[in-house]
Amino acid sequence: QVQLVETGGGLAKAGGSLGLSCAVSRPTFNTYALAWFRQTPGKAREFVAGIDWTSSQTNYADSVKDRFTMSRDNAKNMLHLQMNGLKPEDTAVYYCALDYRRPWSSGKTSPADYEYWGQGTQVTVSS
């Protein structure tokens, strides 16, 4: 059973930084794609960033490009999201997601593209 556990998040001021991490509970051999999504109350879950575990190729939502950086640590089975230049509109619950079914691609941005999810961690950015 795959488990994803997010840590990090919390409260930051606009312009500040926060880091999120996601621990993956099983070996990453044959892991295809991981991603970060976020969701605010009453809105659909939104793609933030995705990564190909093998090649480390990444893609980002336009809203976070040049501010957020996603990375992975193969040895520790960890996924990271460094968030800089935070804005109040970045306030959301952030989720990491994993999919083994199909390889990573830059178009893999829908929640339906990912099979496993973490429980989420709150990020709040004050103005």
JSON list of C-alpha atoms in Angstrom, two decimals:
[
{"chain": "A", "resi": 1, "resn": "GLN", "atom": "CA", "xyz": [0.00, 0.00, 0.00]},
{"chain": "A", "resi": 2, "resn": "VAL", "atom": "CA", "xyz": [1.42, 3.33, -1.03]},
{"chain": "A", "resi": 3, "resn": "GLN", "atom": "CA", "xyz": [1.39, 6.07, 1.57]},
{"chain": "A", "resi": 4, "resn": "LEU", "atom": "CA", "xyz": [2.28, 9.69, 1.02]},
{"chain": "A", "resi": 5, "resn": "VAL", "atom": "CA", "xyz": [2.83, 11.92, 4.03]},
{"chain": "A", "resi": 6, "resn": "GLU", "atom": "CA", "xyz": [3.24, 15.65, 3.62]},
{"chain": "A", "resi": 7, "resn": "THR", "atom": "CA", "xyz": [5.10, 17.79, 6.13]},
{"chain": "A", "resi": 8, "resn": "GLY", "atom": "CA", "xyz": [5.94, 21.44, 6.27]},
{"chain": "A", "resi": 9, "resn": "GLY", "atom": "CA", "xyz": [3.62, 24.24, 5.40]},
{"chain": "A", "resi": 10, "resn": "GLY", "atom": "CA", "xyz": [2.25, 26.62, 7.99]},
{"chain": "A", "resi": 11, "resn": "LEU", "atom": "CA", "xyz": [1.97, 30.37, 8.03]},
{"chain": "A", "resi": 12, "resn": "ALA", "atom": "CA", "xyz": [4.03, 32.87, 6.06]},
{"chain": "A", "resi": 13, "resn": "LYS", "atom": "CA", "xyz": [3.84, 36.52, 5.12]},
{"chain": "A", "resi": 14, "resn": "ALA", "atom": "CA", "xyz": [3.50, 37.65, 1.54]},
{"chain": "A", "resi": 15, "resn": "GLY", "atom": "CA", "xyz": [6.90, 37.57, -0.09]},
{"chain": "A", "resi": 16, "resn": "GLY", "atom": "CA", "xyz": [8.14, 34.92, 2.30]},
{"chain": "A", "resi": 17, "resn": "SER", "atom": "CA", "xyz": [9.10, 31.31, 1.80]},
{"chain": "A", "resi": 18, "resn": "LEU", "atom": "CA", "xyz": [7.96, 27.90, 2.95]},
{"chain": "A", "resi": 19, "resn": "GLY", "atom": "CA", "xyz": [9.01, 24.36, 2.15]},
{"chain": "A", "resi": 20, "resn": "LEU", "atom": "CA", "xyz": [6.91, 21.25, 1.84]},
{"chain": "A", "resi": 21, "resn": "SER", "atom": "CA", "xyz": [8.07, 17.66, 1.84]},
{"chain": "A", "resi": 22, "resn": "CYS", "atom": "CA", "xyz": [6.36, 14.41, 0.98]},
{"chain": "A", "resi": 23, "resn": "ALA", "atom": "CA", "xyz": [7.58, 11.04, 2.20]},
{"chain": "A", "resi": 24, "resn": "VAL", "atom": "CA", "xyz": [6.78, 8.12, -0.09]},
{"chain": "A", "resi": 25, "resn": "SER", "atom": "CA", "xyz": [6.30, 4.89, 1.81]},
{"chain": "A", "resi": 26, "resn": "ARG", "atom": "CA", "xyz": [7.40, 2.39, -0.78]},
{"chain": "A", "resi": 27, "resn": "PRO", "atom": "CA", "xyz": [10.44, 2.04, -2.98]},
{"chain": "A", "resi": 28, "resn": "THR", "atom": "CA", "xyz": [10.39, 4.33, -5.96]},
{"chain": "A", "resi": 29, "resn": "PHE", "atom": "CA", "xyz": [11.42, 1.72, -8.49]},
{"chain": "A", "resi": 30, "resn": "ASN", "atom": "CA", "xyz": [8.94, 1.98, -11.35]},
{"chain": "A", "resi": 31, "resn": "THR", "atom": "CA", "xyz": [7.55, 5.20, -9.94]},
{"chain": "A", "resi": 32, "resn": "TYR", "atom": "CA", "xyz": [6.50, 7.30, -12.88]},
{"chain": "A", "resi": 33, "resn": "ALA", "atom": "CA", "xyz": [5.22, 10.63, -11.76]},
{"chain": "A", "resi": 34, "resn": "LEU", "atom": "CA", "xyz": [4.68, 12.71, -8.69]},
{"chain": "A", "resi": 35, "resn": "ALA", "atom": "CA", "xyz": [3.02, 16.05, -8.32]},
{"chain": "A", "resi": 36, "resn": "TRP", "atom": "CA", "xyz": [1.87, 18.74, -5.97]},
{"chain": "A", "resi": 37, "resn": "PHE", "atom": "CA", "xyz": [-1.71, 19.97, -6.10]},
{"chain": "A", "resi": 38, "resn": "ARG", "atom": "CA", "xyz": [-3.53, 22.51, -3.98]},
{"chain": "A", "resi": 39, "resn": "GLN", "atom": "CA", "xyz": [-7.12, 23.16, -3.07]},
{"chain": "A", "resi": 40, "resn": "THR", "atom": "CA", "xyz": [-9.12, 25.91, -1.43]},
{"chain": "A", "resi": 41, "resn": "PRO", "atom": "CA", "xyz": [-12.65, 25.49, -0.06]},
{"chain": "A", "resi": 42, "resn": "GLY", "atom": "CA", "xyz": [-15.26, 25.32, -2.76]},
{"chain": "A", "resi": 43, "resn": "LYS", "atom": "CA", "xyz": [-12.74, 25.06, -5.58]},
{"chain": "A", "resi": 44, "resn": "ALA", "atom": "CA", "xyz": [-11.39, 22.18, -7.61]},
{"chain": "A", "resi": 45, "resn": "ARG", "atom": "CA", "xyz": [-8.00, 20.71, -6.82]},
{"chain": "A", "resi": 46, "resn": "GLU", "atom": "CA", "xyz": [-5.41, 22.61, -8.83]},
{"chain": "A", "resi": 47, "resn": "PHE", "atom": "CA", "xyz": [-2.15, 21.37, -10.31]},
{"chain": "A", "resi": 48, "resn": "VAL", "atom": "CA", "xyz": [0.94, 23.11, -8.94]},
{"chain": "A", "resi": 49, "resn": "ALA", "atom": "CA", "xyz": [3.99, 21.15, -10.13]},
{"chain": "A", "resi": 50, "resn": "GLY", "atom": "CA", "xyz": [4.90, 17.72, -11.42]},
{"chain": "A", "resi": 51, "resn": "ILE", "atom": "CA", "xyz": [8.08, 15.67, -11.72]},
{"chain": "A", "resi": 52, "resn": "ASP", "atom": "CA", "xyz": [9.29, 12.59, -13.53]},
{"chain": "A", "resi": 53, "resn": "TRP", "atom": "CA", "xyz": [10.94, 10.55, -10.79]},
{"chain": "A", "resi": 54, "resn": "THR", "atom": "CA", "xyz": [13.48, 9.01, -13.16]},
{"chain": "A", "resi": 55, "resn": "SER", "atom": "CA", "xyz": [14.64, 12.03, -15.12]},
{"chain": "A", "resi": 56, "resn": "SER", "atom": "CA", "xyz": [13.72, 14.81, -12.66]},
{"chain": "A", "resi": 57, "resn": "GLN", "atom": "CA", "xyz": [12.06, 16.68, -15.50]},
{"chain": "A", "resi": 58, "resn": "THR", "atom": "CA", "xyz": [9.54, 19.08, -14.03]},
{"chain": "A", "resi": 59, "resn": "ASN", "atom": "CA", "xyz": [6.62, 21.23, -15.09]},
{"chain": "A", "resi": 60, "resn": "TYR", "atom": "CA", "xyz": [4.84, 24.00, -13.23]},
{"chain": "A", "resi": 61, "resn": "ALA", "atom": "CA", "xyz": [1.56, 25.81, -13.30]},
{"chain": "A", "resi": 62, "resn": "ASP", "atom": "CA", "xyz": [1.94, 29.29, -14.73]},
{"chain": "A", "resi": 63, "resn": "SER", "atom": "CA", "xyz": [0.77, 30.75, -11.43]},
{"chain": "A", "resi": 64, "resn": "VAL", "atom": "CA", "xyz": [3.80, 29.38, -9.57]},
{"chain": "A", "resi": 65, "resn": "LYS", "atom": "CA", "xyz": [6.46, 29.28, -12.27]},
{"chain": "A", "resi": 66, "resn": "ASP", "atom": "CA", "xyz": [9.70, 31.00, -11.25]},
{"chain": "A", "resi": 67, "resn": "ARG", "atom": "CA", "xyz": [8.57, 31.06, -7.61]},
{"chain": "A", "resi": 68, "resn": "PHE", "atom": "CA", "xyz": [8.19, 27.38, -6.70]},
{"chain": "A", "resi": 69, "resn": "THR", "atom": "CA", "xyz": [10.77, 24.65, -7.18]},
{"chain": "A", "resi": 70, "resn": "MET", "atom": "CA", "xyz": [10.01, 20.94, -7.04]},
{"chain": "A", "resi": 71, "resn": "SER", "atom": "CA", "xyz": [12.67, 18.34, -6.45]},
{"chain": "A", "resi": 72, "resn": "ARG", "atom": "CA", "xyz": [13.03, 14.73, -5.39]},
{"chain": "A", "resi": 73, "resn": "ASP", "atom": "CA", "xyz": [15.48, 12.77, -3.32]},
{"chain": "A", "resi": 74, "resn": "ASN", "atom": "CA", "xyz": [15.69, 9.22, -4.65]},
{"chain": "A", "resi": 75, "resn": "ALA", "atom": "CA", "xyz": [17.78, 7.91, -1.76]},
{"chain": "A", "resi": 76, "resn": "LYS", "atom": "CA", "xyz": [15.31, 9.10, 0.86]},
{"chain": "A", "resi": 77, "resn": "ASN", "atom": "CA", "xyz": [12.12, 8.61, -1.20]},
{"chain": "A", "resi": 78, "resn": "MET", "atom": "CA", "xyz": [11.23, 12.22, -0.59]},
{"chain": "A", "resi": 79, "resn": "LEU", "atom": "CA", "xyz": [9.56, 14.86, -2.69]},
{"chain": "A", "resi": 80, "resn": "HIS", "atom": "CA", "xyz": [10.06, 18.56, -1.96]},
{"chain": "A", "resi": 81, "resn": "LEU", "atom": "CA", "xyz": [8.41, 21.83, -2.92]},
{"chain": "A", "resi": 82, "resn": "GLN", "atom": "CA", "xyz": [10.26, 25.04, -2.15]},
{"chain": "A", "resi": 83, "resn": "MET", "atom": "CA", "xyz": [7.90, 28.00, -2.29]},
{"chain": "A", "resi": 84, "resn": "ASN", "atom": "CA", "xyz": [9.39, 31.47, -2.56]},
{"chain": "A", "resi": 85, "resn": "GLY", "atom": "CA", "xyz": [7.77, 34.82, -3.20]},
{"chain": "A", "resi": 86, "resn": "LEU", "atom": "CA", "xyz": [4.56, 33.61, -1.59]},
{"chain": "A", "resi": 87, "resn": "LYS", "atom": "CA", "xyz": [1.32, 35.42, -2.30]},
{"chain": "A", "resi": 88, "resn": "PRO", "atom": "CA", "xyz": [-1.98, 35.38, -0.39]},
{"chain": "A", "resi": 89, "resn": "GLU", "atom": "CA", "xyz": [-3.50, 33.52, -3.32]},
{"chain": "A", "resi": 90, "resn": "ASP", "atom": "CA", "xyz": [-1.11, 30.64, -2.63]},
{"chain": "A", "resi": 91, "resn": "THR", "atom": "CA", "xyz": [-3.12, 29.92, 0.52]},
{"chain": "A", "resi": 92, "resn": "ALA", "atom": "CA", "xyz": [-4.51, 26.39, 0.20]},
{"chain": "A", "resi": 93, "resn": "VAL", "atom": "CA", "xyz": [-4.20, 22.82, 1.36]},
{"chain": "A", "resi": 94, "resn": "TYR", "atom": "CA", "xyz": [-1.31, 21.29, -0.54]},
{"chain": "A", "resi": 95, "resn": "TYR", "atom": "CA", "xyz": [-1.32, 17.63, -1.54]},
{"chain": "A", "resi": 96, "resn": "CYS", "atom": "CA", "xyz": [1.34, 15.40, -2.99]},
{"chain": "A", "resi": 97, "resn": "ALA", "atom": "CA", "xyz": [0.24, 12.77, -5.47]},
{"chain": "A", "resi": 98, "resn": "LEU", "atom": "CA", "xyz": [1.79, 9.74, -7.14]},
{"chain": "A", "resi": 99, "resn": "ASP", "atom": "CA", "xyz": [0.98, 7.69, -10.20]},
{"chain": "A", "resi": 100, "resn": "TYR", "atom": "CA", "xyz": [2.43, 4.38, -11.36]},
{"chain": "A", "resi": 101, "resn": "ARG", "atom": "CA", "xyz": [-0.04, 3.74, -14.14]},
{"chain": "A", "resi": 102, "resn": "ARG", "atom": "CA", "xyz": [1.36, 5.96, -16.88]},
{"chain": "A", "resi": 103, "resn": "PRO", "atom": "CA", "xyz": [4.66, 7.75, -17.42]},
{"chain": "A", "resi": 104, "resn": "TRP", "atom": "CA", "xyz": [5.14, 11.38, -16.55]},
{"chain": "A", "resi": 105, "resn": "SER", "atom": "CA", "xyz": [4.40, 13.99, -19.18]},
{"chain": "A", "resi": 106, "resn": "SER", "atom": "CA", "xyz": [4.00, 17.74, -19.10]},
{"chain": "A", "resi": 107, "resn": "GLY", "atom": "CA", "xyz": [0.31, 17.21, -19.72]},
{"chain": "A", "resi": 108, "resn": "LYS", "atom": "CA", "xyz": [-0.15, 15.10, -16.62]},
{"chain": "A", "resi": 109, "resn": "THR", "atom": "CA", "xyz": [-1.88, 17.89, -14.69]},
{"chain": "A", "resi": 110, "resn": "SER", "atom": "CA", "xyz": [-5.32, 16.59, -13.81]},
{"chain": "A", "resi": 111, "resn": "PRO", "atom": "CA", "xyz": [-6.13, 15.07, -10.41]},
{"chain": "A", "resi": 112, "resn": "ALA", "atom": "CA", "xyz": [-7.51, 12.10, -12.33]},
{"chain": "A", "resi": 113, "resn": "ASP", "atom": "CA", "xyz": [-4.00, 11.44, -13.63]},
{"chain": "A", "resi": 114, "resn": "TYR", "atom": "CA", "xyz": [-2.79, 10.50, -10.14]},
{"chain": "A", "resi": 115, "resn": "GLU", "atom": "CA", "xyz": [-3.74, 7.42, -8.20]},
{"chain": "A", "resi": 116, "resn": "TYR", "atom": "CA", "xyz": [-2.36, 8.01, -4.70]},
{"chain": "A", "resi": 117, "resn": "TRP", "atom": "CA", "xyz": [-2.68, 11.06, -2.49]},
{"chain": "A", "resi": 118, "resn": "GLY", "atom": "CA", "xyz": [-1.36, 12.37, 0.78]},
{"chain": "A", "resi": 119, "resn": "GLN", "atom": "CA", "xyz": [-3.57, 13.80, 3.47]},
{"chain": "A", "resi": 120, "resn": "GLY", "atom": "CA", "xyz": [-2.65, 17.41, 2.70]},
{"chain": "A", "resi": 121, "resn": "THR", "atom": "CA", "xyz": [-0.93, 20.19, 4.59]},
{"chain": "A", "resi": 122, "resn": "GLN", "atom": "CA", "xyz": [-2.18, 23.73, 5.09]},
{"chain": "A", "resi": 123, "resn": "VAL", "atom": "CA", "xyz": [-0.30, 26.71, 3.72]},
{"chain": "A", "resi": 124, "resn": "THR", "atom": "CA", "xyz": [-1.53, 30.14, 4.74]},
{"chain": "A", "resi": 125, "resn": "VAL", "atom": "CA", "xyz": [-0.04, 33.34, 3.38]},
{"chain": "A", "resi": 126, "resn": "SER", "atom": "CA", "xyz": [-0.97, 36.63, 5.00]},
{"chain": "A", "resi": 127, "resn": "SER", "atom": "CA", "xyz": [-0.85, 39.95, 3.23]}
]
